[in-house]
Amino acid sequence: MTDHEREEPQPRLRRRAQGELEAQVLAALQSAREPVSAAWVQERIGGDLAYTTVMTILTRLLAKDVVTRERAGRSFAWTSASDEAGLAAFRMRKVLDGESDREAVLASFVTTLSPGDEQLLRELLGRADAEPDD
């Protein structure tokens, strides 16, 4: 038996769930006190994540208006475009967008709300209806 044959098998890297990587990138940006580079984000997330993967995720989030960027020398500095509540809402929309029966998902969600949360949702929907369209 050769040395190569006696080597322990390398553990397979766990594949991230859909949206998990975006959530990690957003969490890293949310923790930043100022605009940061993609390399900074990559360092905070850690693991085996390639720089190009971080750039791809940041670019996708930019297209969704979840992050902003500004020129910083020859590259960009990235910032979360929303606070924690906005990021939670983004994640909720992402889950909803991944489902084929939106009505069933929303109905199931609403029926599990506490009476206080249900009332708050009704008030928020009422306010949204009352606001003039731009």
PDB file of C-alpha atoms in Angstrom:
ATOM      1  CA  MET A   1       0.000   0.000   0.000  1.00  0.00           C
ATOM      2  CA  THR A   2       1.425   3.386  -0.939  1.00  0.00           C
ATOM      3  CA  ASP A   3       1.443   6.472   1.269  1.00  0.00           C
ATOM      4  CA  HIS A   4      -1.163   8.010  -0.995  1.00  0.00           C
ATOM      5  CA  GLU A   5      -3.539   5.088  -0.476  1.00  0.00           C
ATOM      6  CA  ARG A   6      -3.196   5.323   3.327  1.00  0.00           C
ATOM      7  CA  GLU A   7      -4.147   9.005   3.480  1.00  0.00           C
ATOM      8  CA  GLU A   8      -7.336   9.793   5.302  1.00  0.00           C
ATOM      9  CA  PRO A   9     -10.098  10.945   2.972  1.00  0.00           C
ATOM     10  CA  GLN A  10     -10.545  14.691   3.040  1.00  0.00           C
ATOM     11  CA  PRO A  11     -13.866  15.782   4.507  1.00  0.00           C
ATOM     12  CA  ARG A  12     -16.225  17.213   1.939  1.00  0.00           C
ATOM     13  CA  LEU A  13     -16.923  20.877   2.342  1.00  0.00           C
ATOM     14  CA  ARG A  14     -20.476  21.579   3.391  1.00  0.00           C
ATOM     15  CA  ARG A  15     -22.497  23.233   0.665  1.00  0.00           C
ATOM     16  CA  ARG A  16     -24.194  26.386   1.898  1.00  0.00           C
ATOM     17  CA  ALA A  17     -27.978  26.572   1.804  1.00  0.00           C
ATOM     18  CA  GLN A  18     -29.617  28.891  -0.702  1.00  0.00           C
ATOM     19  CA  GLY A  19     -29.344  32.440   0.556  1.00  0.00           C
ATOM     20  CA  GLU A  20     -26.972  31.544   3.399  1.00  0.00           C
ATOM     21  CA  LEU A  21     -23.990  33.122   1.676  1.00  0.00           C
ATOM     22  CA  GLU A  22     -25.899  36.332   0.952  1.00  0.00           C
ATOM     23  CA  ALA A  23     -26.969  36.436   4.588  1.00  0.00           C
ATOM     24  CA  GLN A  24     -23.355  36.018   5.723  1.00  0.00           C
ATOM     25  CA  VAL A  25     -22.180  38.806   3.434  1.00  0.00           C
ATOM     26  CA  LEU A  26     -24.978  41.086   4.636  1.00  0.00           C
ATOM     27  CA  ALA A  27     -24.192  40.312   8.272  1.00  0.00           C
ATOM     28  CA  ALA A  28     -20.534  41.167   7.698  1.00  0.00           C
ATOM     29  CA  LEU A  29     -21.445  44.462   6.033  1.00  0.00           C
ATOM     30  CA  GLN A  30     -23.920  45.244   8.804  1.00  0.00           C
ATOM     31  CA  SER A  31     -21.147  44.837  11.383  1.00  0.00           C
ATOM     32  CA  ALA A  32     -18.849  47.265   9.550  1.00  0.00           C
ATOM     33  CA  ARG A  33     -18.605  50.790  10.895  1.00  0.00           C
ATOM     34  CA  GLU A  34     -17.726  52.232   7.502  1.00  0.00           C
ATOM     35  CA  PRO A  35     -17.657  51.148   3.846  1.00  0.00           C
ATOM     36  CA  VAL A  36     -15.412  48.096   3.428  1.00  0.00           C
ATOM     37  CA  SER A  37     -13.634  46.212   0.669  1.00  0.00           C
ATOM     38  CA  ALA A  38     -14.659  42.835  -0.687  1.00  0.00           C
ATOM     39  CA  ALA A  39     -11.439  41.447   0.817  1.00  0.00           C
ATOM     40  CA  TRP A  40     -12.582  42.671   4.247  1.00  0.00           C
ATOM     41  CA  VAL A  41     -15.911  40.859   3.757  1.00  0.00           C
ATOM     42  CA  GLN A  42     -14.084  37.715   2.633  1.00  0.00           C
ATOM     43  CA  GLU A  43     -11.885  37.811   5.740  1.00  0.00           C
ATOM     44  CA  ARG A  44     -14.881  38.235   8.069  1.00  0.00           C
ATOM     45  CA  ILE A  45     -16.779  35.330   6.528  1.00  0.00           C
ATOM     46  CA  GLY A  46     -13.713  33.119   6.606  1.00  0.00           C
ATOM     47  CA  GLY A  47     -13.541  29.554   5.444  1.00  0.00           C
ATOM     48  CA  ASP A  48     -12.634  28.612   1.926  1.00  0.00           C
ATOM     49  CA  LEU A  49     -14.637  31.344   0.229  1.00  0.00           C
ATOM     50  CA  ALA A  50     -12.949  32.707  -2.892  1.00  0.00           C
ATOM     51  CA  TYR A  51     -12.626  36.445  -3.440  1.00  0.00           C
ATOM     52  CA  THR A  52     -14.436  36.101  -6.768  1.00  0.00           C
ATOM     53  CA  THR A  53     -17.379  34.446  -4.992  1.00  0.00           C
ATOM     54  CA  VAL A  54     -17.608  37.365  -2.562  1.00  0.00           C
ATOM     55  CA  MET A  55     -17.546  39.792  -5.497  1.00  0.00           C
ATOM     56  CA  THR A  56     -20.304  37.839  -7.244  1.00  0.00           C
ATOM     57  CA  ILE A  57     -22.501  37.919  -4.136  1.00  0.00           C
ATOM     58  CA  LEU A  58     -21.847  41.642  -3.584  1.00  0.00           C
ATOM     59  CA  THR A  59     -22.708  42.380  -7.218  1.00  0.00           C
ATOM     60  CA  ARG A  60     -25.948  40.381  -6.951  1.00  0.00           C
ATOM     61  CA  LEU A  61     -26.867  42.229  -3.753  1.00  0.00           C
ATOM     62  CA  LEU A  62     -26.106  45.538  -5.477  1.00  0.00           C
ATOM     63  CA  ALA A  63     -28.518  44.613  -8.281  1.00  0.00           C
ATOM     64  CA  LYS A  64     -31.166  43.934  -5.611  1.00  0.00           C
ATOM     65  CA  ASP A  65     -30.491  47.352  -4.005  1.00  0.00           C
ATOM     66  CA  VAL A  66     -29.498  45.701  -0.738  1.00  0.00           C
ATOM     67  CA  VAL A  67     -25.946  47.077  -0.742  1.00  0.00           C
ATOM     68  CA  THR A  68     -24.294  50.179  -2.137  1.00  0.00           C
ATOM     69  CA  ARG A  69     -20.771  50.757  -3.328  1.00  0.00           C
ATOM     70  CA  GLU A  70     -18.509  53.713  -3.842  1.00  0.00           C
ATOM     71  CA  ARG A  71     -15.264  53.995  -5.722  1.00  0.00           C
ATOM     72  CA  ALA A  72     -12.220  53.539  -3.468  1.00  0.00           C
ATOM     73  CA  GLY A  73      -9.072  53.798  -5.549  1.00  0.00           C
ATOM     74  CA  ARG A  74      -9.126  51.060  -8.160  1.00  0.00           C
ATOM     75  CA  SER A  75     -11.794  49.014  -6.383  1.00  0.00           C
ATOM     76  CA  PHE A  76     -15.001  49.603  -4.434  1.00  0.00           C
ATOM     77  CA  ALA A  77     -16.018  50.061  -0.827  1.00  0.00           C
ATOM     78  CA  TRP A  78     -19.282  48.320   0.058  1.00  0.00           C
ATOM     79  CA  THR A  79     -22.002  49.260   2.540  1.00  0.00           C
ATOM     80  CA  SER A  80     -25.254  47.670   3.652  1.00  0.00           C
ATOM     81  CA  ALA A  81     -28.099  49.759   2.234  1.00  0.00           C
ATOM     82  CA  SER A  82     -30.419  48.887   5.091  1.00  0.00           C
ATOM     83  CA  ASP A  83     -30.610  48.472   8.834  1.00  0.00           C
ATOM     84  CA  GLU A  84     -31.272  45.132  10.530  1.00  0.00           C
ATOM     85  CA  ALA A  85     -35.044  45.424  10.064  1.00  0.00           C
ATOM     86  CA  GLY A  86     -34.562  46.052   6.349  1.00  0.00           C
ATOM     87  CA  LEU A  87     -32.227  43.082   6.051  1.00  0.00           C
ATOM     88  CA  ALA A  88     -34.726  40.850   7.862  1.00  0.00           C
ATOM     89  CA  ALA A  89     -37.418  42.024   5.434  1.00  0.00           C
ATOM     90  CA  PHE A  90     -35.071  41.225   2.532  1.00  0.00           C
ATOM     91  CA  ARG A  91     -34.560  37.690   3.870  1.00  0.00           C
ATOM     92  CA  MET A  92     -38.327  37.243   4.285  1.00  0.00           C
ATOM     93  CA  ARG A  93     -38.922  38.358   0.679  1.00  0.00           C
ATOM     94  CA  LYS A  94     -36.182  35.980  -0.490  1.00  0.00           C
ATOM     95  CA  VAL A  95     -37.912  33.051   1.228  1.00  0.00           C
ATOM     96  CA  LEU A  96     -41.269  34.081  -0.218  1.00  0.00           C
ATOM     97  CA  ASP A  97     -39.791  34.465  -3.695  1.00  0.00           C
ATOM     98  CA  GLY A  98     -38.473  30.902  -3.491  1.00  0.00           C
ATOM     99  CA  GLU A  99     -41.925  29.412  -2.971  1.00  0.00           C
ATOM    100  CA  SER A 100     -44.321  28.493  -5.762  1.00  0.00           C
ATOM    101  CA  ASP A 101     -47.552  29.148  -3.822  1.00  0.00           C
ATOM    102  CA  ARG A 102     -47.113  32.637  -2.386  1.00  0.00           C
ATOM    103  CA  GLU A 103     -50.728  32.842  -1.240  1.00  0.00           C
ATOM    104  CA  ALA A 104     -50.443  29.659   0.825  1.00  0.00           C
ATOM    105  CA  VAL A 105     -47.176  30.790   2.392  1.00  0.00           C
ATOM    106  CA  LEU A 106     -48.563  34.223   3.281  1.00  0.00           C
ATOM    107  CA  ALA A 107     -51.794  32.722   4.609  1.00  0.00           C
ATOM    108  CA  SER A 108     -49.861  30.276   6.766  1.00  0.00           C
ATOM    109  CA  PHE A 109     -47.636  33.068   8.054  1.00  0.00           C
ATOM    110  CA  VAL A 110     -50.538  35.370   8.911  1.00  0.00           C
ATOM    111  CA  THR A 111     -52.476  32.650  10.743  1.00  0.00           C
ATOM    112  CA  THR A 112     -49.496  32.033  13.051  1.00  0.00           C
ATOM    113  CA  LEU A 113     -49.125  35.684  14.104  1.00  0.00           C
ATOM    114  CA  SER A 114     -49.947  36.677  17.642  1.00  0.00           C
ATOM    115  CA  PRO A 115     -53.012  38.938  17.978  1.00  0.00           C
ATOM    116  CA  GLY A 116     -50.724  41.909  18.645  1.00  0.00           C
ATOM    117  CA  ASP A 117     -48.582  41.221  15.564  1.00  0.00           C
ATOM    118  CA  GLU A 118     -51.691  40.681  13.453  1.00  0.00           C
ATOM    119  CA  GLN A 119     -53.070  44.063  14.575  1.00  0.00           C
ATOM    120  CA  LEU A 120     -49.728  45.718  13.847  1.00  0.00           C
ATOM    121  CA  LEU A 121     -49.674  44.185  10.371  1.00  0.00           C
ATOM    122  CA  ARG A 122     -53.210  45.452   9.706  1.00  0.00           C
ATOM    123  CA  GLU A 123     -52.180  48.961  10.800  1.00  0.00           C
ATOM    124  CA  LEU A 124     -49.072  48.902   8.610  1.00  0.00           C
ATOM    125  CA  LEU A 125     -51.068  47.699   5.598  1.00  0.00           C
ATOM    126  CA  GLY A 126     -53.646  50.428   6.250  1.00  0.00           C
ATOM    127  CA  ARG A 127     -50.914  53.068   6.325  1.00  0.00           C
ATOM    128  CA  ALA A 128     -49.398  51.714   3.119  1.00  0.00           C
ATOM    129  CA  ASP A 129     -52.796  51.926   1.388  1.00  0.00           C
ATOM    130  CA  ALA A 130     -53.250  55.501   2.590  1.00  0.00           C
ATOM    131  CA  GLU A 131     -49.879  56.741   1.288  1.00  0.00           C
ATOM    132  CA  PRO A 132     -50.021  58.485  -2.086  1.00  0.00           C
ATOM    133  CA  ASP A 133     -48.219  56.830  -4.969  1.00  0.00           C
ATOM    134  CA  ASP A 134     -45.150  58.631  -6.283  1.00  0.00           C
TER     135      ASP A 134
END
